[in-house]
Tab-separated table of C-alpha atoms in Angstrom:
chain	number	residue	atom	x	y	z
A	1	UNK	CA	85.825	75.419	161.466
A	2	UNK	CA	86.614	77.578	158.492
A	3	UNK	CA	90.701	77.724	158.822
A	4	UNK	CA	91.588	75.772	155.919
A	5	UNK	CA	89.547	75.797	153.129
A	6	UNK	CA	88.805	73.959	149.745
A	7	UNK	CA	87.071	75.833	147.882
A	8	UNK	CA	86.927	73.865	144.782
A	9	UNK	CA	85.059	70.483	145.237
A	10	UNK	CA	86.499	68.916	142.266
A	11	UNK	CA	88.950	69.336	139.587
A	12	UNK	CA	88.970	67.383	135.966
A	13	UNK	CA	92.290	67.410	134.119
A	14	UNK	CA	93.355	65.351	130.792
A	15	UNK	CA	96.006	63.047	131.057
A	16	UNK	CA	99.367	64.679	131.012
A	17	UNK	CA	98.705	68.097	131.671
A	18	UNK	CA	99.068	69.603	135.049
A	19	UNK	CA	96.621	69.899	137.869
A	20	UNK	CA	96.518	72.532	140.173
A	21	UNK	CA	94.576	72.020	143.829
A	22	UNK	CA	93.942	74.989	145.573
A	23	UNK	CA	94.237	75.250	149.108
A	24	UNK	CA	93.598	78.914	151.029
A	25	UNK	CA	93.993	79.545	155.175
A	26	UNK	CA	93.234	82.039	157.964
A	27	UNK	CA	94.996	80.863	161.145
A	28	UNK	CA	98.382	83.130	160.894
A	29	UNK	CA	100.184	81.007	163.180
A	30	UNK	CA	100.166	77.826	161.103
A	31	UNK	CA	103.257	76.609	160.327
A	32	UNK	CA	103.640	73.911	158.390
A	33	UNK	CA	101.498	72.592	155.886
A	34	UNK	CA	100.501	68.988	154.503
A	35	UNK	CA	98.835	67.166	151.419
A	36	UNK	CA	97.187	64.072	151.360
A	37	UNK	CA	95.844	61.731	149.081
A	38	UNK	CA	92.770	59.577	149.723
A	39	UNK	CA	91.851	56.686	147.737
A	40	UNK	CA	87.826	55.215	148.562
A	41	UNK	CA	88.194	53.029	151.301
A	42	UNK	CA	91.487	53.675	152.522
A	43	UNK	CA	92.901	56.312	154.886
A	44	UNK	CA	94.294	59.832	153.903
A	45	UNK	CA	98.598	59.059	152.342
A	46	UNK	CA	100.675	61.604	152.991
A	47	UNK	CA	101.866	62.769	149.837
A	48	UNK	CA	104.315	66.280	150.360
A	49	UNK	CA	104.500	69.092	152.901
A	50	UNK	CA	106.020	72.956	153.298
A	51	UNK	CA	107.163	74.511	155.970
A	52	UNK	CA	106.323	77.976	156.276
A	53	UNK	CA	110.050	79.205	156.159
A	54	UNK	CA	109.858	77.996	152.455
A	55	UNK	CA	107.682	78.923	149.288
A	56	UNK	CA	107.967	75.744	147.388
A	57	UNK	CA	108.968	71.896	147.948
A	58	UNK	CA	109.094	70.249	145.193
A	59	UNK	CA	108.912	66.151	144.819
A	60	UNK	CA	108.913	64.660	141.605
A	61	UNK	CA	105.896	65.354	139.893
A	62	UNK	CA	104.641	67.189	143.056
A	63	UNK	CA	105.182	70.213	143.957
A	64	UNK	CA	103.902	72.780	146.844
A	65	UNK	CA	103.566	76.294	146.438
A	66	UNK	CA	103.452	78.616	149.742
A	67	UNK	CA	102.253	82.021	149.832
A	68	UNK	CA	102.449	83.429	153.120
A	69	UNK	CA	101.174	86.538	152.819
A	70	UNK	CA	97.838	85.819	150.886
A	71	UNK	CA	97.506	82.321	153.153
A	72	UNK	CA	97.339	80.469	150.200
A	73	UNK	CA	98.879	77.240	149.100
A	74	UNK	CA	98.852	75.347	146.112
A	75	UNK	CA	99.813	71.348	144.860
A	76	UNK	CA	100.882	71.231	141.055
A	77	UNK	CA	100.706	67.682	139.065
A	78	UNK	CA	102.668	67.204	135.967
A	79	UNK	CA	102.251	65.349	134.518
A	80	UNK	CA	99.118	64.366	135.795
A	81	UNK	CA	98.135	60.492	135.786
A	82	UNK	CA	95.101	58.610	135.459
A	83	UNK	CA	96.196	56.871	138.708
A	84	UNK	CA	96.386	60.253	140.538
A	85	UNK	CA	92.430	60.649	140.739
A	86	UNK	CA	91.610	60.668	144.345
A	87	UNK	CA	90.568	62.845	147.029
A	88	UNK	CA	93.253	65.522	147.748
A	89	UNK	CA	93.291	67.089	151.069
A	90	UNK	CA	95.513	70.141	152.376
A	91	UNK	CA	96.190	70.426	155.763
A	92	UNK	CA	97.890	72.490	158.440
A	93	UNK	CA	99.046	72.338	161.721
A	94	UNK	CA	101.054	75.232	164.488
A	95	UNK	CA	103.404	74.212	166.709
A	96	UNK	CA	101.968	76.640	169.065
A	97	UNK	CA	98.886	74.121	169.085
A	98	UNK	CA	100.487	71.250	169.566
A	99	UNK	CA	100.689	68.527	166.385
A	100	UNK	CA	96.943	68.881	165.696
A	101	UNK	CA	96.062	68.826	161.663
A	102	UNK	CA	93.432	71.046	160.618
A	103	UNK	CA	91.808	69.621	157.431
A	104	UNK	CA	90.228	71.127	154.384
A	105	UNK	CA	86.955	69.961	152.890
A	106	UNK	CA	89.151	68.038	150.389
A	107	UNK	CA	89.184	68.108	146.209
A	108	UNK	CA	88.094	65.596	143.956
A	109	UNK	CA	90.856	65.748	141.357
A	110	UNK	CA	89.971	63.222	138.155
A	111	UNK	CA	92.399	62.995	135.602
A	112	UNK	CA	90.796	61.325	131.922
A	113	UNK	CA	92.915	59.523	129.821
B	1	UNK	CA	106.510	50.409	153.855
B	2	UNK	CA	105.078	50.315	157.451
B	3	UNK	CA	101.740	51.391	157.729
B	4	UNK	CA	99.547	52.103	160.187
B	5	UNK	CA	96.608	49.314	160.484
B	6	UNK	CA	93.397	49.560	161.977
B	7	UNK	CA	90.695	47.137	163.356
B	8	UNK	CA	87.562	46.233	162.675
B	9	UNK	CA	87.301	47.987	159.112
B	10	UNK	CA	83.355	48.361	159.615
B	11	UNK	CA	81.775	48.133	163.034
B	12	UNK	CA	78.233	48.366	163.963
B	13	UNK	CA	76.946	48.861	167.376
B	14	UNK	CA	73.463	50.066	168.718
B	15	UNK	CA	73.546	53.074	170.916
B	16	UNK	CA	74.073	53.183	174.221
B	17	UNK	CA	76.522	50.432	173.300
B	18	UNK	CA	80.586	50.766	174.634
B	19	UNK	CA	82.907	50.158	171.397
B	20	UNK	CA	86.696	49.494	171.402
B	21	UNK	CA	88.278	51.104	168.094
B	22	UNK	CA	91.859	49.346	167.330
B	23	UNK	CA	94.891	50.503	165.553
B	24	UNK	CA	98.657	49.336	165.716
B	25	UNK	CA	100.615	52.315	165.473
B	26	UNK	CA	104.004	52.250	162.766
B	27	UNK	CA	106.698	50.323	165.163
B	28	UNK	CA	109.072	53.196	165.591
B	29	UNK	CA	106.264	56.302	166.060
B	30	UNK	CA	106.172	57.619	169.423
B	31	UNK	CA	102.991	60.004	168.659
B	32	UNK	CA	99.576	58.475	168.158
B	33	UNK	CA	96.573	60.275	167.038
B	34	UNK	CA	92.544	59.578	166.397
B	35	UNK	CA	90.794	61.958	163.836
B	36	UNK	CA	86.983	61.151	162.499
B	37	UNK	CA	84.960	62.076	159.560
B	38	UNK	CA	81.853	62.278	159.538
B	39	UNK	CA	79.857	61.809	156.269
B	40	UNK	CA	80.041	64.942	154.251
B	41	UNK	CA	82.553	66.722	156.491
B	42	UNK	CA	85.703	67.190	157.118
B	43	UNK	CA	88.297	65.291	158.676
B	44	UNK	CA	88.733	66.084	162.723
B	45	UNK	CA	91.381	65.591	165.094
B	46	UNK	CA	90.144	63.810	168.394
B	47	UNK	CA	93.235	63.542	170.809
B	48	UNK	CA	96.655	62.847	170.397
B	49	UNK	CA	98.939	60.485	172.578
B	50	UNK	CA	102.607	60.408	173.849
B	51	UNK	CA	104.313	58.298	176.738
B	52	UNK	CA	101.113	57.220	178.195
B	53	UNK	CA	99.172	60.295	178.050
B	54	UNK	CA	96.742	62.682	176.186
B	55	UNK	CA	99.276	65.536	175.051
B	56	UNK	CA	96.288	67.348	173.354
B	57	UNK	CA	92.297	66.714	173.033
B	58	UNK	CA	89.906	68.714	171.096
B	59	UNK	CA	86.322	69.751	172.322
B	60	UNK	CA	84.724	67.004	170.837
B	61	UNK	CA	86.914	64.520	173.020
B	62	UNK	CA	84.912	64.508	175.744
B	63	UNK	CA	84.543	61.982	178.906
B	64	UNK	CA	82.210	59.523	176.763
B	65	UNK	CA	85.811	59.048	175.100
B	66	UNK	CA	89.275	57.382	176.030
B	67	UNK	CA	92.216	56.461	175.025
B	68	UNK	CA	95.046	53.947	176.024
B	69	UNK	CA	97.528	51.720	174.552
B	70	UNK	CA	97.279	48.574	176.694
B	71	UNK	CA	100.752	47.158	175.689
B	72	UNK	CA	103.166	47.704	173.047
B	73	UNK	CA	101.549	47.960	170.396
B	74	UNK	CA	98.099	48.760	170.146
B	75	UNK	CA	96.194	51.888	170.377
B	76	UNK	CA	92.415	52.399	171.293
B	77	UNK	CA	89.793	54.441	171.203
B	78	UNK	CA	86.943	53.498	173.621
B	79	UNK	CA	83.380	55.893	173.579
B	80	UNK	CA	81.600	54.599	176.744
B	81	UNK	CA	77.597	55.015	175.483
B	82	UNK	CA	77.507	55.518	171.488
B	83	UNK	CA	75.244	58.172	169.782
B	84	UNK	CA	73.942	58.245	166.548
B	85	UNK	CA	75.980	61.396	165.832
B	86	UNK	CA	79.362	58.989	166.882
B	87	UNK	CA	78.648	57.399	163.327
B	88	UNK	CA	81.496	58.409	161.050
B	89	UNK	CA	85.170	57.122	160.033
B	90	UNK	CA	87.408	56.831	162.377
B	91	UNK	CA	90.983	57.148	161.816
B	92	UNK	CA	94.307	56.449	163.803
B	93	UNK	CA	97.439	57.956	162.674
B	94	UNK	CA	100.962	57.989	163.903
B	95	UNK	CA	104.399	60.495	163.793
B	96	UNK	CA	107.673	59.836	164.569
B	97	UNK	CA	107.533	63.048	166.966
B	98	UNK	CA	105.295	65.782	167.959
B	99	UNK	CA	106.914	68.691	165.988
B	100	UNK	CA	104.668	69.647	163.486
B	101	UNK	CA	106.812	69.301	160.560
B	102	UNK	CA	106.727	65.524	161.581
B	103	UNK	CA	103.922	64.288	158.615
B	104	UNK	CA	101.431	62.061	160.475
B	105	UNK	CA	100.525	58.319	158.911
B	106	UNK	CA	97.377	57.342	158.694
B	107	UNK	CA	95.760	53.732	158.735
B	108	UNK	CA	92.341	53.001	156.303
B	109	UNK	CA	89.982	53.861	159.258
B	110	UNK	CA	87.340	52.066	160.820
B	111	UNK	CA	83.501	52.936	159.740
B	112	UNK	CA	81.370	53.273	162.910
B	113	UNK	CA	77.579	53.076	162.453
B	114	UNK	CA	75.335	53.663	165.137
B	115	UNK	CA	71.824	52.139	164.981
């Protein structure tokens, strides 16, 4: 299942600059679109969402980026913390499909003091 | 903040073997879902569950599995006769409702390993 894809297994940022996870899809009819953060040994956190109507969300430090028409989304840091290294995952869902999320492979983000 | 929990955190069973997966939804969700992950891969929805019934199951959700919430609050997976290839992470999540713009919760998952 290729529809959302990760293409960049990990990411290594310094302390206070910004990270930027990368997130690209195929499946037109997606509509909205999630991140999560995953910590070892506990389940994925919800961390922000778009809906496709939109081209950014912004929360705090986090912010998503939608481009529709390249089916590409991105989640910016800034600052980033050393507490924000985890697994990042992007995922999507349609309401045509029901509430199904279709997951990426996920990012390793790891940000050095 | 509410979370989602999920019981036992590591279960082993030999194959062949029935296991009973166990989560307790957030109080006030209405939408309950099961996704796995098996090692290396990425995460996959199962089925999803509203008012007492599959709303949507995915091809890998097939008759060795089942769902049910038996009373208020708990929700379980069941797989009749394990397989090896049933070894992964198992996570329950819950929504407030079905529209996807409704994030879904997730609880810390359950590790199956089948011997």
């Amino acid at each position: 299942d290729q529809q959302v894809k990760q293409n960049s297994p990990s990411l290594s940022v310094q302390e206070g600059r910004i990270s930027i996870l990368n997130c690209d899809y195929t499946n037109s009819m997606f509509d909205y679109f999630l991140w999560y953060k995953k910590y070892p040994a506990e389940g994925p956190t919800f961390l922000i969402s778009i809906s496709s109507i939109k081209d950014k969300n912004e929360d705090g430090r986090f912010t998503v980026f939608l481009n529709k028409s390249a089916k590409h989304l991105s989640l910016h840091i800034v600052p980033s913390q050393p507490g924000d290294s985890a697994v990042y995952f992007c995922a999507a869902s349609a309401e045509t499909s029901g509430s199904r999320l279709t997951f990426g492979e996920g990012t390793q983000l790891t940000v050095n003091p | 903040e509410p979370e989602v929990t999920q019981t036992p955190s590591h279960q082993v069973t030999q194959m062949g073997q029935e296991v009973i997966l166990r989560c307790v939804p957030i109080s006030n969700h209405l939408y309950f879902y099961w996704y796995r992950q098996i090692l290396g891969q990425k995460v996959e929805f199962l089925v999803s569950f509203y008012n007492n019934e599959i709303s949507e199951k995915s091809e890998i959700f097939d008759d060795q599995f089942s769902v049910e919430r038996p009373d208020g609050s708990n929700f379980t997976l069941k797989i009749r006769s394990t397989k090896l290839e049933d070894s992964a992470m198992y996570f329950c999540a819950s929504s407030e409702a079905l529209q996807s713009y409704q994030p879904q919760h997730f609880g810390d998952g359950t590790r199956l390993s089948i011997l």
